[in-house]
Coordinates of C-alpha atoms and ligand atoms in Angstrom, one line a residue:
X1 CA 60.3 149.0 106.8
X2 CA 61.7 145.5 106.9
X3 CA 63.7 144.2 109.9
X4 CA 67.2 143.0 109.7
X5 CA 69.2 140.8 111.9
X6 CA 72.8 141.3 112.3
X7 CA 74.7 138.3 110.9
X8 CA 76.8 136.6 113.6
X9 CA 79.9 134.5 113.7
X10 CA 79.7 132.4 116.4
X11 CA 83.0 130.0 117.4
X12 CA 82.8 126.6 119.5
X13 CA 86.1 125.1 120.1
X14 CA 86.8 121.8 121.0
X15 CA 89.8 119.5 121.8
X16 CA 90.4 115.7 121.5
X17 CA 94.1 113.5 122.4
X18 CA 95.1 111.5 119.5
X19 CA 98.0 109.6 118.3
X20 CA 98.7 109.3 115.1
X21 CA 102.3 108.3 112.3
X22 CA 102.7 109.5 108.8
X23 CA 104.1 106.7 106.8
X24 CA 103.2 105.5 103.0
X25 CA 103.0 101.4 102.7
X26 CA 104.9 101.7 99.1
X27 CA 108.0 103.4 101.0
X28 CA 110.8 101.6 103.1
X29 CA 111.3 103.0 106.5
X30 CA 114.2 105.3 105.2
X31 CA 112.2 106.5 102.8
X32 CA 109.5 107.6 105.1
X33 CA 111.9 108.6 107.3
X34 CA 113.4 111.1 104.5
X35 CA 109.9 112.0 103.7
X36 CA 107.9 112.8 107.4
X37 CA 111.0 112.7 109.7
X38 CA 110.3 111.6 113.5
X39 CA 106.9 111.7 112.8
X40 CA 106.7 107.9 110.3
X41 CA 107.6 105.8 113.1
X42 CA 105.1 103.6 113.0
X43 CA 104.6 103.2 117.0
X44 CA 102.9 106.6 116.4
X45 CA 102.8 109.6 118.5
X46 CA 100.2 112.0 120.2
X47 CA 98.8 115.1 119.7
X48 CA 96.0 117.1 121.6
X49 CA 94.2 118.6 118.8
X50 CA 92.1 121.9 119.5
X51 CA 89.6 122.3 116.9
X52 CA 87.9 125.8 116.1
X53 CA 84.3 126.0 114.6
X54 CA 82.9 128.9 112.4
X55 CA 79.2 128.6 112.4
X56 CA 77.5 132.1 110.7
X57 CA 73.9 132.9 110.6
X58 CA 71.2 136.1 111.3
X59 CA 70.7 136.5 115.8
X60 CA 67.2 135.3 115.9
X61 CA 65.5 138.3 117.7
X62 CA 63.1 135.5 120.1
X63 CA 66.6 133.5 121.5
X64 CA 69.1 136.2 120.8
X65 CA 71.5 134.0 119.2
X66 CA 72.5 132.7 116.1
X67 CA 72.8 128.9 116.9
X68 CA 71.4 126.9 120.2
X69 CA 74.7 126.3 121.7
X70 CA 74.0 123.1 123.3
X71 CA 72.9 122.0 119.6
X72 CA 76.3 122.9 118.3
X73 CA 77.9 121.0 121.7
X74 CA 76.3 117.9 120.7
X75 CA 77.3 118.2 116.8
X76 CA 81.0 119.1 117.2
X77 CA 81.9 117.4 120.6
X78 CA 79.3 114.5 120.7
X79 CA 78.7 113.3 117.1
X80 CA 82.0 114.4 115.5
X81 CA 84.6 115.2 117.9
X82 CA 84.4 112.4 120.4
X83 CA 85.2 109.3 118.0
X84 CA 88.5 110.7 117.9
X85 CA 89.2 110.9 121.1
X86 CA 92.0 108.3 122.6
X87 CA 92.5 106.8 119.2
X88 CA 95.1 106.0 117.1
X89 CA 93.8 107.9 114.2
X90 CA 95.9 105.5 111.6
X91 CA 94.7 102.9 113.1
X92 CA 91.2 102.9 114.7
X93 CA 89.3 105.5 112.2
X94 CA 88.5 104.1 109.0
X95 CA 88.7 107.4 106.7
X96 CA 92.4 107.5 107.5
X97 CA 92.7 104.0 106.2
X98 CA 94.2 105.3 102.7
X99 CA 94.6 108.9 103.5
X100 CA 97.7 110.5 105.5
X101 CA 96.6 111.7 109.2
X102 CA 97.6 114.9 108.4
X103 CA 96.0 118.1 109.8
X104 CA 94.9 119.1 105.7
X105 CA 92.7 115.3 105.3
X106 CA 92.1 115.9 109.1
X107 CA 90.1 119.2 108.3
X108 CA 88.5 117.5 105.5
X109 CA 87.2 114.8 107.5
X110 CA 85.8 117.3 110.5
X111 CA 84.2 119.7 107.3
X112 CA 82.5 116.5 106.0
X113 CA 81.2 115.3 109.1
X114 CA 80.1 119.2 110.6
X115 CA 78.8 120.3 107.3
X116 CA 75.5 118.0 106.4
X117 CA 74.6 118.2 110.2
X118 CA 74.7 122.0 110.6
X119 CA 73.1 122.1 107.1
X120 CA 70.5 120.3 108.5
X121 CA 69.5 122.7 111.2
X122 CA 69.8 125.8 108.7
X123 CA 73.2 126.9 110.0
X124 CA 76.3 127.8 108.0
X125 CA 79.5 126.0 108.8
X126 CA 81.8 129.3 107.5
X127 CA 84.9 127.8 108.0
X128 CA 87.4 125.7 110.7
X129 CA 90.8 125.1 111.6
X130 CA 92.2 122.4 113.6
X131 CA 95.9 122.8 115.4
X132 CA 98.1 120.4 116.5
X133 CA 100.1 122.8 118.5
X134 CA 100.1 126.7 119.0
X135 CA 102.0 126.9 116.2
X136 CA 100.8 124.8 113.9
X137 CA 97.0 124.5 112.3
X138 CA 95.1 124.7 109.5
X139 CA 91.9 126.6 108.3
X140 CA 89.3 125.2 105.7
X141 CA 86.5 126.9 104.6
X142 CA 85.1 124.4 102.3
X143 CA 86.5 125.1 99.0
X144 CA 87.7 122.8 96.4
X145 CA 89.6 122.4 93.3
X146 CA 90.4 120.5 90.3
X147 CA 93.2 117.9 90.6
X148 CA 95.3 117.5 87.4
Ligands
LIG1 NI1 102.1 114.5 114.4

């Protein structure tokens, strides 16, 4: 008979400060105003993000676990997390340079960062989601589509 493993989800969380505006270069400040409200003045403002991280895979029967934890510390809070940390996202990270801070290209950023480095070590990033308060976040789980 042939063994299974029991496929896991395990989640790492992890939180960063940030500060951050929503404002388009083409638009006046009314404009922007009408557009993102408080949040396109330009002086920025903070958030403390809290970032949640799927990682899926079998429980390898010799560790017990699905992913080395202190791997998946060093990926998410080390390498991909901590450049974000105390900066003015806008500003200091050059991604956002000609994309809105928003939590939608923020997720898209994190994915693109997580994704080739988990790949790397035979794990599968299922999904994450990255909050800006505890009532508002977003989930991506790597799926894309056709722009018109
Ligand atoms: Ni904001």
């Amino acid at each position: 008979m042939r063994k299974t493993a029991s496929r896991i989800t395990v989640i790492r969380k992890a939180k960063f400060a940030a500060a951050h505006f929503l404002r388009l270069s083409e638009l006046t400040d009314e404009e922007n105003f009408q557009r993102f409200g408080p949040s396109s003045n330009a002086f920025a403002h903070g958030h403390n993000y809290e970032v949640d991280v799927h990682v899926s895979g079998p429980v390898v029967p010799e560790t017990g676990m699905v992913v080395n934890l202190k791997d998946l510390k060093v990926i998410l809070n080390e390498e991909v997390v901590a450049p974000l940390d105390f900066k003015n996202l806008n500003l200091q990270v050059p991604f956002f340079q000609d994309r809105l801070t928003t939590l939608e290209n923020l997720a898209q950023y994190l994915w693109d960062r997580l994704k080739p480095r988990l790949d790397s070590l035979s794990l599968d990033l299922v999904g994450l989601k990255i909050a800006e308060s505890d009532d508002l976040y977003v989930e991506y789980f790597g799926g894309a589509e056709q722009l018109p």
